[in-house]
Structure formats: structure tokens, C-alpha cells
Amino acid sequence: MYLPPCHRLDDRAALFDLIDAHPLGTWVCRSAEGLIANHIPFVLDRGAGPNGTLLGHVARANTVWHTWDAAATSVVTFLGPQAYITPGWYPGKAEHGRVVPTWNYAAAHVHGVARVIEDGERLLDLLDRLTRAQEAGRPAPWRVADAPAGFIQRLVRGIVGIEIPIDQIEGRLKASQDEAPADRQGSVDGLRARGNGADHAMADLVERALRTHP
């Protein structure tokens, strides 16, 4: 990933938090026919292996699990908050006009060699962990055990688990760090005024970057 120094995000805890908050990853791996991309919800096990491990699953009918190059490194990308930034929010537009639009975002790229999980007990554990992560906070969280055991067993036979021990993780936080301070504040105000959830999340990131890297 292209990483200008001012956008580089090296805080592993912050990158792990991004993955937890935005767990739908784009998994890209190599096969004899070329690159294969799949969109998969992952659960991050921070304590598995020296750098953590991603766990997910694909349909058994998805040929990726037996056609990828098992020795090659895969990459999984996670996209956090993102927002279009209009120069109309910049005081610099009126002062000198030398402003252009941009797009802010937070992203994490995870690299590692993927492995297949076919053991039934491990697959059940994987599904339970993924479900618990997504159901957390609900008044009455759904559990895998809530469904009939035979029904779950049939579904488990139709999936294949994927685990990716993390060899490398890199992150980019593009939050207007290379703009003038007044223009950065203008972006915060404009994002909050525009008002959707993604805009508020990006406003928080721009504001935090403005405090820590003025």
C-alpha cells in the first residue's frame, strides 16, 4: 500500500480496532488462473500466533479453497470510515482558491499465508466466535446453539474455514493531515453538518488527527 509518512498508521491496537469495527474484508489470493477476490466477514483472534490470526469461512462450493496457491501470501483489506471531502468547506477556497477535492479513509491491509479448516469442531467454534462478535450488545443475542443441532451440522458441511495467521499488517489513515489547519477544521465542520454516520466517524478521525498532528 502506498503510505505517505503523514498518513501512515502503525498503531497495531488501532488497526485491530478498525478490523473489529469493520470485519467485512476483501480477501485476495493467487491461483494458477490469476488473482481471486472474495468478500468475507472475519473475526480477529488477537492472541493466536505472534501477530494475531484472521478467521473466516467460504461456501464449500466456492472453488477458491482448493484452487488458491497454498504457499503464496494472501492479502485481506479492511476499509474503515471514508468520506468525500469538498473544497467548499475550506476557508482557503475564498482566500486563494488553490484547493481541490479529496477522499479521506482509514484502511488496514493484512498479509499472511491462508490455511483451510475442515474439522467440524473447529468450524463450529469459528461460527460461534463470529456470531458472538456480531451479536454482542443486542438485548437477546442469537447463538449458534439456538438453532437445531442437525440443521447447523448440515450447514457446517457446506462451508470451509479459512485462517490467516498475520505475517504483516499495515494501515493508512488519510484524514486531511496534509491540509492547512483551518481547512482541516472546515472539513470537520462540514462533515458534521452533512450528518450521516460515516461522516461523523470521519469527522472524529480528522479532529483527532488535528489535535495529535497539528
PDB file of C-alpha atoms in Angstrom, residues 10-197:
ATOM      1  CA  ASP A  10       1.441   1.977  12.741  1.00  0.00           C
ATOM      2  CA  ASP A  11      -0.652   1.633  15.896  1.00  0.00           C
ATOM      3  CA  ARG A  12      -1.456  -2.085  15.922  1.00  0.00           C
ATOM      4  CA  ALA A  13      -4.205  -1.707  18.508  1.00  0.00           C
ATOM      5  CA  ALA A  14      -5.880   0.942  16.343  1.00  0.00           C
ATOM      6  CA  LEU A  15      -5.610  -1.306  13.285  1.00  0.00           C
ATOM      7  CA  PHE A  16      -7.089  -4.237  15.198  1.00  0.00           C
ATOM      8  CA  ASP A  17      -9.910  -1.984  16.401  1.00  0.00           C
ATOM      9  CA  LEU A  18     -10.587  -0.997  12.794  1.00  0.00           C
ATOM     10  CA  ILE A  19     -10.847  -4.671  11.796  1.00  0.00           C
ATOM     11  CA  ASP A  20     -13.165  -5.427  14.710  1.00  0.00           C
ATOM     12  CA  ALA A  21     -15.410  -2.496  13.781  1.00  0.00           C
ATOM     13  CA  HIS A  22     -15.375  -3.218  10.019  1.00  0.00           C
ATOM     14  CA  PRO A  23     -14.935  -7.003   9.764  1.00  0.00           C
ATOM     15  CA  LEU A  24     -16.019  -7.479   6.155  1.00  0.00           C
ATOM     16  CA  GLY A  25     -12.660  -7.998   4.464  1.00  0.00           C
ATOM     17  CA  THR A  26     -11.717  -8.315   0.821  1.00  0.00           C
ATOM     18  CA  TRP A  27      -9.516 -11.406   0.643  1.00  0.00           C
ATOM     19  CA  VAL A  28      -7.257 -11.536  -2.406  1.00  0.00           C
ATOM     20  CA  CYS A  29      -5.196 -14.627  -3.143  1.00  0.00           C
ATOM     21  CA  ARG A  30      -3.349 -16.115  -6.093  1.00  0.00           C
ATOM     22  CA  SER A  31      -4.275 -19.133  -8.172  1.00  0.00           C
ATOM     23  CA  ALA A  32      -2.974 -20.701 -11.376  1.00  0.00           C
ATOM     24  CA  GLU A  33      -5.627 -18.700 -13.275  1.00  0.00           C
ATOM     25  CA  GLY A  34      -4.741 -15.381 -11.660  1.00  0.00           C
ATOM     26  CA  LEU A  35      -5.939 -13.382  -8.678  1.00  0.00           C
ATOM     27  CA  ILE A  36      -9.119 -14.361  -6.808  1.00  0.00           C
ATOM     28  CA  ALA A  37     -11.049 -11.891  -4.646  1.00  0.00           C
ATOM     29  CA  ASN A  38     -13.759 -12.738  -2.108  1.00  0.00           C
ATOM     30  CA  HIS A  39     -15.645 -10.598   0.402  1.00  0.00           C
ATOM     31  CA  ILE A  40     -15.684 -12.384   3.744  1.00  0.00           C
ATOM     32  CA  PRO A  41     -16.621 -11.374   7.301  1.00  0.00           C
ATOM     33  CA  PHE A  42     -13.660 -12.182   9.521  1.00  0.00           C
ATOM     34  CA  VAL A  43     -13.194 -12.477  13.232  1.00  0.00           C
ATOM     35  CA  LEU A  44      -9.823 -11.382  14.574  1.00  0.00           C
ATOM     36  CA  ASP A  45      -8.169 -13.572  17.195  1.00  0.00           C
ATOM     37  CA  ARG A  46      -5.618 -11.193  18.677  1.00  0.00           C
ATOM     38  CA  GLY A  47      -3.996 -13.880  20.800  1.00  0.00           C
ATOM     39  CA  ALA A  48      -3.487 -16.565  18.145  1.00  0.00           C
ATOM     40  CA  GLY A  49       0.085 -16.579  16.868  1.00  0.00           C
ATOM     41  CA  PRO A  50       2.666 -13.855  17.354  1.00  0.00           C
ATOM     42  CA  ASN A  51       0.692 -11.245  15.398  1.00  0.00           C
ATOM     43  CA  GLY A  52      -2.918 -12.423  15.637  1.00  0.00           C
ATOM     44  CA  THR A  53      -4.976 -14.503  13.196  1.00  0.00           C
ATOM     45  CA  LEU A  54      -7.958 -13.846  10.946  1.00  0.00           C
ATOM     46  CA  LEU A  55     -10.715 -16.466  10.859  1.00  0.00           C
ATOM     47  CA  GLY A  56     -13.484 -16.724   8.292  1.00  0.00           C
ATOM     48  CA  HIS A  57     -15.270 -19.166   6.036  1.00  0.00           C
ATOM     49  CA  VAL A  58     -16.432 -19.632   2.466  1.00  0.00           C
ATOM     50  CA  ALA A  59     -19.029 -21.861   0.863  1.00  0.00           C
ATOM     51  CA  ARG A  60     -17.655 -25.288   0.018  1.00  0.00           C
ATOM     52  CA  ALA A  61     -18.972 -24.657  -3.498  1.00  0.00           C
ATOM     53  CA  ASN A  62     -16.575 -21.688  -3.777  1.00  0.00           C
ATOM     54  CA  THR A  63     -13.596 -23.163  -5.605  1.00  0.00           C
ATOM     55  CA  VAL A  64     -11.150 -20.701  -4.006  1.00  0.00           C
ATOM     56  CA  TRP A  65     -10.363 -23.065  -1.136  1.00  0.00           C
ATOM     57  CA  HIS A  66      -8.842 -25.721  -3.391  1.00  0.00           C
ATOM     58  CA  THR A  67      -7.526 -23.587  -6.255  1.00  0.00           C
ATOM     59  CA  TRP A  68      -5.502 -20.911  -4.476  1.00  0.00           C
ATOM     60  CA  ASP A  69      -1.730 -21.185  -4.262  1.00  0.00           C
ATOM     61  CA  ALA A  70      -1.431 -22.515  -0.711  1.00  0.00           C
ATOM     62  CA  ALA A  71       2.198 -21.386  -0.428  1.00  0.00           C
ATOM     63  CA  ALA A  72       1.583 -17.808  -1.551  1.00  0.00           C
ATOM     64  CA  THR A  73       0.847 -14.851   0.693  1.00  0.00           C
ATOM     65  CA  SER A  74      -2.708 -13.539   0.652  1.00  0.00           C
ATOM     66  CA  VAL A  75      -3.829 -10.023   1.467  1.00  0.00           C
ATOM     67  CA  VAL A  76      -7.040  -9.024   3.200  1.00  0.00           C
ATOM     68  CA  THR A  77      -8.107  -5.382   3.042  1.00  0.00           C
ATOM     69  CA  PHE A  78     -10.446  -3.731   5.529  1.00  0.00           C
ATOM     70  CA  LEU A  79     -11.972  -0.316   4.856  1.00  0.00           C
ATOM     71  CA  GLY A  80     -12.999   1.787   7.824  1.00  0.00           C
ATOM     72  CA  PRO A  81     -14.669   5.212   7.814  1.00  0.00           C
ATOM     73  CA  GLN A  82     -14.452   7.013   4.476  1.00  0.00           C
ATOM     74  CA  ALA A  83     -15.875  10.241   3.092  1.00  0.00           C
ATOM     75  CA  TYR A  84     -15.692  12.647   0.168  1.00  0.00           C
ATOM     76  CA  ILE A  85     -14.182  15.995   1.160  1.00  0.00           C
ATOM     77  CA  THR A  86     -15.339  19.018  -0.841  1.00  0.00           C
ATOM     78  CA  PRO A  87     -13.076  22.092  -1.085  1.00  0.00           C
ATOM     79  CA  GLY A  88     -16.224  24.110  -0.492  1.00  0.00           C
ATOM     80  CA  TRP A  89     -15.625  23.506   3.199  1.00  0.00           C
ATOM     81  CA  TYR A  90     -12.159  25.086   3.106  1.00  0.00           C
ATOM     82  CA  PRO A  91     -11.618  28.723   4.098  1.00  0.00           C
ATOM     83  CA  GLY A  92      -8.737  28.526   1.611  1.00  0.00           C
ATOM     84  CA  LYS A  93     -11.238  28.393  -1.258  1.00  0.00           C
ATOM     85  CA  ALA A  94     -12.211  32.011  -0.626  1.00  0.00           C
ATOM     86  CA  GLU A  95      -8.736  33.144   0.391  1.00  0.00           C
ATOM     87  CA  HIS A  96      -6.654  31.885  -2.539  1.00  0.00           C
ATOM     88  CA  GLY A  97      -8.630  29.239  -4.449  1.00  0.00           C
ATOM     89  CA  ARG A  98      -5.754  26.742  -4.557  1.00  0.00           C
ATOM     90  CA  VAL A  99      -7.841  23.841  -3.237  1.00  0.00           C
ATOM     91  CA  VAL A 100      -9.200  20.626  -4.741  1.00  0.00           C
ATOM     92  CA  PRO A 101     -11.474  17.786  -3.562  1.00  0.00           C
ATOM     93  CA  THR A 102     -10.114  14.689  -1.886  1.00  0.00           C
ATOM     94  CA  TRP A 103     -11.323  11.450  -0.326  1.00  0.00           C
ATOM     95  CA  ASN A 104     -10.498  10.554   3.255  1.00  0.00           C
ATOM     96  CA  TYR A 105     -10.429   6.990   4.559  1.00  0.00           C
ATOM     97  CA  ALA A 106      -8.974   4.576   7.069  1.00  0.00           C
ATOM     98  CA  ALA A 107      -7.780   1.167   5.860  1.00  0.00           C
ATOM     99  CA  ALA A 108      -5.883  -1.854   7.103  1.00  0.00           C
ATOM    100  CA  HIS A 109      -4.100  -4.423   4.926  1.00  0.00           C
ATOM    101  CA  VAL A 110      -3.310  -7.811   6.433  1.00  0.00           C
ATOM    102  CA  HIS A 111      -0.798 -10.179   4.817  1.00  0.00           C
ATOM    103  CA  GLY A 112      -0.457 -13.869   5.597  1.00  0.00           C
ATOM    104  CA  VAL A 113      -0.499 -17.412   4.207  1.00  0.00           C
ATOM    105  CA  ALA A 114      -4.049 -18.792   4.321  1.00  0.00           C
ATOM    106  CA  ARG A 115      -4.888 -22.262   5.589  1.00  0.00           C
ATOM    107  CA  VAL A 116      -8.015 -24.396   5.245  1.00  0.00           C
ATOM    108  CA  ILE A 117     -10.091 -25.526   8.236  1.00  0.00           C
ATOM    109  CA  GLU A 118     -12.263 -28.604   7.621  1.00  0.00           C
ATOM    110  CA  ASP A 119     -12.514 -30.058  11.130  1.00  0.00           C
ATOM    111  CA  GLY A 120     -16.151 -29.880  12.221  1.00  0.00           C
ATOM    112  CA  GLU A 121     -15.467 -28.851  15.814  1.00  0.00           C
ATOM    113  CA  ARG A 122     -13.153 -26.046  14.747  1.00  0.00           C
ATOM    114  CA  LEU A 123     -15.728 -24.845  12.222  1.00  0.00           C
ATOM    115  CA  LEU A 124     -18.415 -24.748  14.902  1.00  0.00           C
ATOM    116  CA  ASP A 125     -16.088 -22.778  17.158  1.00  0.00           C
ATOM    117  CA  LEU A 126     -15.312 -20.370  14.301  1.00  0.00           C
ATOM    118  CA  LEU A 127     -19.024 -19.802  13.628  1.00  0.00           C
ATOM    119  CA  ASP A 128     -19.722 -19.340  17.309  1.00  0.00           C
ATOM    120  CA  ARG A 129     -16.973 -16.723  17.649  1.00  0.00           C
ATOM    121  CA  LEU A 130     -18.072 -14.844  14.546  1.00  0.00           C
ATOM    122  CA  THR A 131     -21.689 -14.854  15.711  1.00  0.00           C
ATOM    123  CA  ARG A 132     -20.833 -13.750  19.250  1.00  0.00           C
ATOM    124  CA  ALA A 133     -18.777 -10.867  17.886  1.00  0.00           C
ATOM    125  CA  GLN A 134     -21.643  -9.602  15.732  1.00  0.00           C
ATOM    126  CA  GLU A 135     -24.462 -10.282  18.197  1.00  0.00           C
ATOM    127  CA  ALA A 136     -22.674  -8.604  21.113  1.00  0.00           C
ATOM    128  CA  GLY A 137     -24.669  -5.737  22.514  1.00  0.00           C
ATOM    129  CA  ARG A 138     -28.056  -6.993  21.365  1.00  0.00           C
ATOM    130  CA  PRO A 139     -30.680  -7.357  24.113  1.00  0.00           C
ATOM    131  CA  ALA A 140     -31.186 -11.024  23.229  1.00  0.00           C
ATOM    132  CA  PRO A 141     -28.131 -12.175  21.248  1.00  0.00           C
ATOM    133  CA  TRP A 142     -28.715 -15.049  18.841  1.00  0.00           C
ATOM    134  CA  ARG A 143     -26.425 -18.019  19.433  1.00  0.00           C
ATOM    135  CA  VAL A 144     -25.477 -20.879  17.165  1.00  0.00           C
ATOM    136  CA  ALA A 145     -26.886 -23.213  19.831  1.00  0.00           C
ATOM    137  CA  ASP A 146     -30.325 -21.594  19.374  1.00  0.00           C
ATOM    138  CA  ALA A 147     -30.757 -23.426  16.055  1.00  0.00           C
ATOM    139  CA  PRO A 148     -31.412 -27.194  15.880  1.00  0.00           C
ATOM    140  CA  ALA A 149     -28.132 -29.114  16.053  1.00  0.00           C
ATOM    141  CA  GLY A 150     -28.900 -31.189  12.959  1.00  0.00           C
ATOM    142  CA  PHE A 151     -29.660 -28.056  10.955  1.00  0.00           C
ATOM    143  CA  ILE A 152     -26.343 -26.474  11.978  1.00  0.00           C
ATOM    144  CA  GLN A 153     -24.424 -29.662  11.203  1.00  0.00           C
ATOM    145  CA  ARG A 154     -25.844 -29.697   7.664  1.00  0.00           C
ATOM    146  CA  LEU A 155     -24.810 -26.095   7.158  1.00  0.00           C
ATOM    147  CA  VAL A 156     -21.329 -26.751   8.547  1.00  0.00           C
ATOM    148  CA  ARG A 157     -20.837 -29.462   5.948  1.00  0.00           C
ATOM    149  CA  GLY A 158     -21.421 -26.800   3.306  1.00  0.00           C
ATOM    150  CA  ILE A 159     -18.610 -24.470   4.373  1.00  0.00           C
ATOM    151  CA  VAL A 160     -14.838 -24.449   4.625  1.00  0.00           C
ATOM    152  CA  GLY A 161     -12.971 -22.421   7.218  1.00  0.00           C
ATOM    153  CA  ILE A 162     -10.139 -20.064   6.366  1.00  0.00           C
ATOM    154  CA  GLU A 163      -7.484 -18.995   8.853  1.00  0.00           C
ATOM    155  CA  ILE A 164      -4.806 -16.458   8.034  1.00  0.00           C
ATOM    156  CA  PRO A 165      -2.042 -16.023  10.633  1.00  0.00           C
ATOM    157  CA  ILE A 166      -0.930 -12.421  10.304  1.00  0.00           C
ATOM    158  CA  ASP A 167       2.610 -12.010   8.981  1.00  0.00           C
ATOM    159  CA  GLN A 168       2.326  -8.271   8.335  1.00  0.00           C
ATOM    160  CA  ILE A 169      -0.248  -5.545   8.916  1.00  0.00           C
ATOM    161  CA  GLU A 170      -0.114  -2.034   7.544  1.00  0.00           C
ATOM    162  CA  GLY A 171      -2.542   0.834   7.808  1.00  0.00           C
ATOM    163  CA  ARG A 172      -3.319   4.166   6.264  1.00  0.00           C
ATOM    164  CA  LEU A 173      -5.290   6.964   7.867  1.00  0.00           C
ATOM    165  CA  LYS A 174      -5.979   9.668   5.313  1.00  0.00           C
ATOM    166  CA  ALA A 175      -7.644  12.311   7.464  1.00  0.00           C
ATOM    167  CA  SER A 176      -6.687  15.640   5.865  1.00  0.00           C
ATOM    168  CA  GLN A 177      -3.303  15.707   7.635  1.00  0.00           C
ATOM    169  CA  ASP A 178      -1.675  17.424   4.644  1.00  0.00           C
ATOM    170  CA  GLU A 179      -4.170  20.307   4.526  1.00  0.00           C
ATOM    171  CA  ALA A 180      -3.930  23.689   6.264  1.00  0.00           C
ATOM    172  CA  PRO A 181      -5.253  23.614   9.850  1.00  0.00           C
ATOM    173  CA  ALA A 182      -8.145  25.957   9.049  1.00  0.00           C
ATOM    174  CA  ASP A 183      -9.149  23.794   6.091  1.00  0.00           C
ATOM    175  CA  ARG A 184      -8.964  20.671   8.265  1.00  0.00           C
ATOM    176  CA  GLN A 185     -11.324  22.296  10.762  1.00  0.00           C
ATOM    177  CA  GLY A 186     -13.558  23.240   7.856  1.00  0.00           C
ATOM    178  CA  SER A 187     -13.717  19.565   6.907  1.00  0.00           C
ATOM    179  CA  VAL A 188     -14.691  18.627  10.469  1.00  0.00           C
ATOM    180  CA  ASP A 189     -17.496  21.195  10.480  1.00  0.00           C
ATOM    181  CA  GLY A 190     -18.680  20.225   7.009  1.00  0.00           C
ATOM    182  CA  LEU A 191     -18.712  16.510   7.766  1.00  0.00           C
ATOM    183  CA  ARG A 192     -20.694  17.048  10.958  1.00  0.00           C
ATOM    184  CA  ALA A 193     -23.173  19.284   9.129  1.00  0.00           C
ATOM    185  CA  ARG A 194     -23.652  16.716   6.343  1.00  0.00           C
ATOM    186  CA  GLY A 195     -24.694  14.447   9.099  1.00  0.00           C
ATOM    187  CA  ASN A 196     -24.639  10.733   8.237  1.00  0.00           C
ATOM    188  CA  GLY A 197     -22.926   8.128  10.402  1.00  0.00           C
TER     189      GLY A 197
END
